[in-house]
GROMACS .gro file of C-alpha atoms in nm:
model
  219
    1MET     CA    1  -1.831   1.225   2.280
    2THR     CA    2  -1.640   0.901   2.362
    3SER     CA    3  -1.832   0.729   2.618
    4HIS     CA    4  -1.965   0.507   2.357
    5LEU     CA    5  -1.776   0.433   1.996
    6PRO     CA    6  -1.831   0.217   1.742
    7ASN     CA    7  -1.634  -0.143   1.721
    8ILE     CA    8  -1.362  -0.073   1.509
    9ILE     CA    9  -1.057  -0.373   1.350
   10LEU     CA   10  -0.774  -0.118   1.339
   11ILE     CA   11  -0.461  -0.208   1.065
   12ARG     CA   12  -0.156  -0.040   1.010
   13HIS     CA   13  -0.042  -0.070   0.594
   14GLY     CA   14   0.278  -0.281   0.542
   15GLU     CA   15   0.634  -0.222   0.517
   16THR     CA   16   0.761   0.024   0.298
   17GLN     CA   17   1.046   0.154   0.150
   18TRP     CA   18   1.077   0.459   0.351
   19ASN     CA   19   1.006   0.277   0.645
   20VAL     CA   20   1.292   0.063   0.570
   21ALA     CA   21   1.517   0.364   0.498
   22GLY     CA   22   1.355   0.514   0.811
   23ARG     CA   23   1.235   0.835   0.654
   24LEU     CA   24   0.925   0.986   0.785
   25GLN     CA   25   0.672   0.980   0.540
   26GLY     CA   26   0.338   1.182   0.649
   27ARG     CA   27   0.140   1.281   0.338
   28LYS     CA   28   0.410   1.162   0.098
   29ASP     CA   29   0.375   0.816  -0.053
   30THR     CA   30   0.616   0.514  -0.102
   31PRO     CA   31   0.527   0.139  -0.209
   32LEU     CA   32   0.496  -0.123   0.014
   33THR     CA   33   0.837  -0.376   0.067
   34ALA     CA   34   0.797  -0.763  -0.077
   35ASN     CA   35   0.860  -0.793   0.283
   36GLY     CA   36   0.529  -0.486   0.355
   37VAL     CA   37   0.334  -0.732   0.121
   38ARG     CA   38   0.387  -1.056   0.302
   39GLN     CA   39   0.295  -0.887   0.623
   40ALA     CA   40  -0.046  -0.697   0.493
   41LEU     CA   41  -0.144  -1.116   0.383
   42ALA     CA   42  -0.017  -1.223   0.752
   43VAL     CA   43  -0.237  -1.002   0.900
   44GLY     CA   44  -0.518  -1.072   0.640
   45LEU     CA   45  -0.513  -1.461   0.689
   46ARG     CA   46  -0.506  -1.399   1.095
   47LEU     CA   47  -0.845  -1.209   1.072
   48ALA     CA   48  -1.006  -1.414   0.757
   49GLU     CA   49  -1.211  -1.660   1.029
   50ARG     CA   50  -1.315  -1.340   1.205
   51ILE     CA   51  -1.399  -1.123   0.911
   52ALA     CA   52  -1.583  -1.435   0.742
   53GLY     CA   53  -1.792  -1.469   1.090
   54GLU     CA   54  -1.911  -1.079   1.081
   55THR     CA   55  -2.228  -1.013   0.931
   56LYS     CA   56  -2.214  -0.658   0.966
   57LEU     CA   57  -1.880  -0.491   0.841
   58LYS     CA   58  -1.791  -0.184   0.718
   59PHE     CA   59  -1.441  -0.100   0.514
   60TRP     CA   60  -1.273   0.194   0.555
   61VAL     CA   61  -0.886   0.313   0.392
   62SER     CA   62  -0.666   0.581   0.370
   63PRO     CA   63  -0.636   0.717   0.015
   64LEU     CA   64  -0.295   0.696   0.032
   65GLY     CA   65  -0.114   0.430  -0.208
   66ARG     CA   66   0.057   0.216   0.097
   67ALA     CA   67  -0.246   0.175   0.313
   68ARG     CA   68  -0.486   0.144  -0.048
   69GLN     CA   69  -0.222  -0.109  -0.157
   70THR     CA   70  -0.232  -0.284   0.161
   71ALA     CA   71  -0.637  -0.334   0.190
   72SER     CA   72  -0.613  -0.466  -0.177
   73ILE     CA   73  -0.416  -0.750  -0.062
   74LEU     CA   74  -0.623  -0.811   0.278
   75ALA     CA   75  -0.953  -0.753  -0.011
   76ASP     CA   76  -0.818  -1.064  -0.191
   77THR     CA   77  -0.737  -1.307   0.116
   78TRP     CA   78  -1.114  -1.221   0.243
   79SER     CA   79  -1.288  -1.247  -0.093
   80VAL     CA   80  -1.415  -0.909  -0.102
   81PRO     CA   81  -1.428  -0.643  -0.299
   82PHE     CA   82  -1.205  -0.365  -0.294
   83GLU     CA   83  -1.505  -0.113  -0.391
   84GLN     CA   84  -1.624  -0.199  -0.086
   85PHE     CA   85  -1.337  -0.006   0.096
   86THR     CA   86  -1.434   0.358   0.161
   87HIS     CA   87  -1.160   0.589   0.094
   88ASP     CA   88  -1.175   0.858   0.342
   89GLU     CA   89  -0.898   1.186   0.438
   90ALA     CA   90  -0.956   1.170   0.742
   91LEU     CA   91  -0.736   0.870   0.779
   92VAL     CA   92  -0.473   0.998   0.621
   93GLU     CA   93  -0.155   1.027   0.815
   94ARG     CA   94  -0.056   1.296   1.058
   95ALA     CA   95   0.094   1.561   0.812
   96TYR     CA   96   0.487   1.609   0.899
   97GLY     CA   97   0.532   1.874   0.634
   98SER     CA   98   0.892   2.033   0.610
   99TRP     CA   99   0.999   1.697   0.771
  100GLU     CA  100   0.855   1.479   0.554
  101GLY     CA  101   1.124   1.253   0.372
  102ARG     CA  102   1.350   1.323   0.653
  103ALA     CA  103   1.502   1.069   0.876
  104HIS     CA  104   1.513   1.097   1.272
  105ASP     CA  105   1.865   1.185   1.285
  106GLU     CA  106   1.855   1.483   0.990
  107ILE     CA  107   1.597   1.646   1.192
  108GLU     CA  108   1.739   1.653   1.498
  109ARG     CA  109   2.081   1.817   1.319
  110ASP     CA  110   1.944   1.974   1.045
  111LEU     CA  111   1.597   2.107   1.185
  112ALA     CA  112   1.753   2.120   1.574
  113HIS     CA  113   1.496   2.452   1.666
  114GLU     CA  114   1.173   2.243   1.515
  115TYR     CA  115   1.286   1.943   1.677
  116GLU     CA  116   1.345   2.057   2.009
  117ALA     CA  117   1.010   2.239   1.976
  118HIS     CA  118   0.826   1.932   1.914
  119SER     CA  119   1.037   1.764   2.205
  120ALA     CA  120   0.915   2.060   2.449
  121GLU     CA  121   0.549   2.020   2.338
  122PRO     CA  122   0.459   1.688   2.161
  123TRP     CA  123   0.097   1.710   2.166
  124ASP     CA  124   0.072   2.077   2.035
  125TYR     CA  125   0.367   2.145   1.836
  126ALA     CA  126   0.305   2.143   1.416
  127MET     CA  127   0.600   2.189   1.258
  128PRO     CA  128   0.604   2.429   0.922
  129GLY     CA  129   0.343   2.291   0.752
  130GLY     CA  130   0.294   1.998   0.933
  131GLU     CA  131  -0.016   1.862   1.223
  132SER     CA  132  -0.003   1.847   1.565
  133ARG     CA  133  -0.099   1.530   1.772
  134THR     CA  134  -0.388   1.723   1.937
  135THR     CA  135  -0.495   1.830   1.557
  136LEU     CA  136  -0.476   1.486   1.448
  137ASP     CA  137  -0.692   1.378   1.752
  138GLY     CA  138  -0.946   1.597   1.687
  139ARG     CA  139  -0.949   1.506   1.275
  140LEU     CA  140  -1.012   1.130   1.435
  141LEU     CA  141  -1.285   1.178   1.695
  142ALA     CA  142  -1.466   1.414   1.415
  143TRP     CA  143  -1.482   1.115   1.202
  144LEU     CA  144  -1.564   0.875   1.535
  145ALA     CA  145  -1.887   1.078   1.533
  146THR     CA  146  -2.001   0.998   1.180
  147LEU     CA  147  -1.967   0.618   1.217
  148ASP     CA  148  -2.312   0.437   1.289
  149HIS     CA  149  -2.264   0.137   1.564
  150GLU     CA  150  -2.428  -0.120   1.370
  151ASN     CA  151  -2.117  -0.216   1.200
  152THR     CA  152  -1.803  -0.328   1.272
  153HIS     CA  153  -1.573  -0.123   1.047
  154VAL     CA  154  -1.285  -0.226   0.967
  155VAL     CA  155  -0.980   0.037   0.920
  156VAL     CA  156  -0.671   0.000   0.734
  157THR     CA  157  -0.459   0.369   0.826
  158HIS     CA  158  -0.142   0.442   0.962
  159SER     CA  159   0.115   0.432   1.240
  160GLY     CA  160   0.033   0.787   1.360
  161CYS     CA  161  -0.380   0.735   1.318
  162VAL     CA  162  -0.361   0.355   1.482
  163ARG     CA  163  -0.183   0.538   1.802
  164ALA     CA  164  -0.425   0.811   1.838
  165LEU     CA  165  -0.733   0.585   1.792
  166ARG     CA  166  -0.585   0.354   2.067
  167GLY     CA  167  -0.586   0.626   2.272
  168ILE     CA  168  -0.880   0.762   2.205
  169TYR     CA  169  -1.064   0.415   2.295
  170THR     CA  170  -0.840   0.350   2.576
  171LYS     CA  171  -0.858   0.679   2.739
  172ALA     CA  172  -0.474   0.593   2.793
  173SER     CA  173  -0.227   0.877   2.961
  174ARG     CA  174  -0.067   1.072   2.695
  175GLU     CA  175   0.281   0.915   2.834
  176GLU     CA  176   0.137   0.576   2.794
  177ILE     CA  177   0.038   0.699   2.427
  178LEU     CA  178   0.368   0.797   2.354
  179ALA     CA  179   0.538   0.490   2.476
  180TYR     CA  180   0.277   0.285   2.176
  181ARG     CA  181   0.429   0.071   1.882
  182GLU     CA  182   0.192   0.014   1.618
  183PRO     CA  183   0.357  -0.351   1.445
  184GLN     CA  184   0.258  -0.445   1.089
  185THR     CA  185   0.207  -0.751   1.183
  186ALA     CA  186  -0.063  -0.735   1.385
  187SER     CA  187  -0.421  -0.583   1.431
  188PHE     CA  188  -0.640  -0.387   1.678
  189LEU     CA  189  -0.976  -0.469   1.824
  190LEU     CA  190  -1.112  -0.167   1.980
  191SER     CA  191  -1.418  -0.109   2.129
  192THR     CA  192  -1.505   0.158   2.414
  193GLY     CA  193  -1.245   0.160   2.695
  194HIS     CA  194  -1.085  -0.145   2.574
  195GLU     CA  195  -0.833  -0.284   2.284
  196THR     CA  196  -0.695  -0.598   2.200
  197MET     CA  197  -0.414  -0.702   2.000
  198ILE     CA  198  -0.442  -0.941   1.785
  199GLY     CA  199  -0.079  -1.072   1.680
  200ILE     CA  200   0.046  -1.350   1.464
  201PRO     CA  201   0.223  -1.667   1.560
  202LEU     CA  202   0.597  -1.639   1.488
  203SER     CA  203   0.549  -1.984   1.280
  204ILE     CA  204   0.299  -1.851   1.036
  205LEU     CA  205   0.522  -1.580   1.019
  206ARG     CA  206   0.793  -1.749   0.924
  207ALA     CA  207   0.625  -1.939   0.648
  208LEU     CA  208   0.519  -1.656   0.463
  209GLY     CA  209   0.854  -1.549   0.489
  210CYS     CA  210   0.816  -1.195   0.692
  211GLU     CA  211   1.114  -1.040   0.827
  212GLY     CA  212   1.021  -0.838   1.194
  213GLU     CA  213   0.731  -0.680   1.323
  214GLY     CA  214   0.779  -0.352   1.127
  215ARG     CA  215   0.986   0.009   1.128
  216THR     CA  216   0.827   0.379   1.208
  217VAL     CA  217   1.005   0.648   1.261
  218TRP     CA  218   0.954   0.793   1.599
  219ILE     CA  219   0.850   1.136   1.630
   0.00000   0.00000   0.00000
């Protein structure tokens, strides 16, 4: 199924209020911070020449608000109508069920049994009401199978999906995937067997007032 995959430009949404607070979002949603807006603008500017130079593009976005807000900023930066972004449920963040809205230390303290079970089986365990990494991979593989190979697909999604898609494309080991980080001031070019991270020069980040590369609660 992964022998030949479509080319993707992969983007994580900008920093949100709960990213700053260190709380798992999952299917719950909080808006971008001012810093998150600046991050999305920085990513858009960094990719503008590449987007303008592509003749065949399709645009995709998770239906969650933080991803849509990021896509709106990107669309304006690239002079692309926001309506060209297709909302697809396959791109929503991994569901964390009863863990959503909680900080890492709160989960470890208050839901110790679930936390330990997840630590023991980080790929196959699903917290109550949540989704395992294995299930997330299956969801994204099924979505990839629907994409055409004539276009480059611009995808705005979430850290869990970014990590999973990178692993699918590079065929990294599970240990390598768990060590991945998904900065909110970078994007990834994915093709079968390869990934390239497109970072943003520090001078540009400073000029835009971006603070840090972004935050994720690592679960």
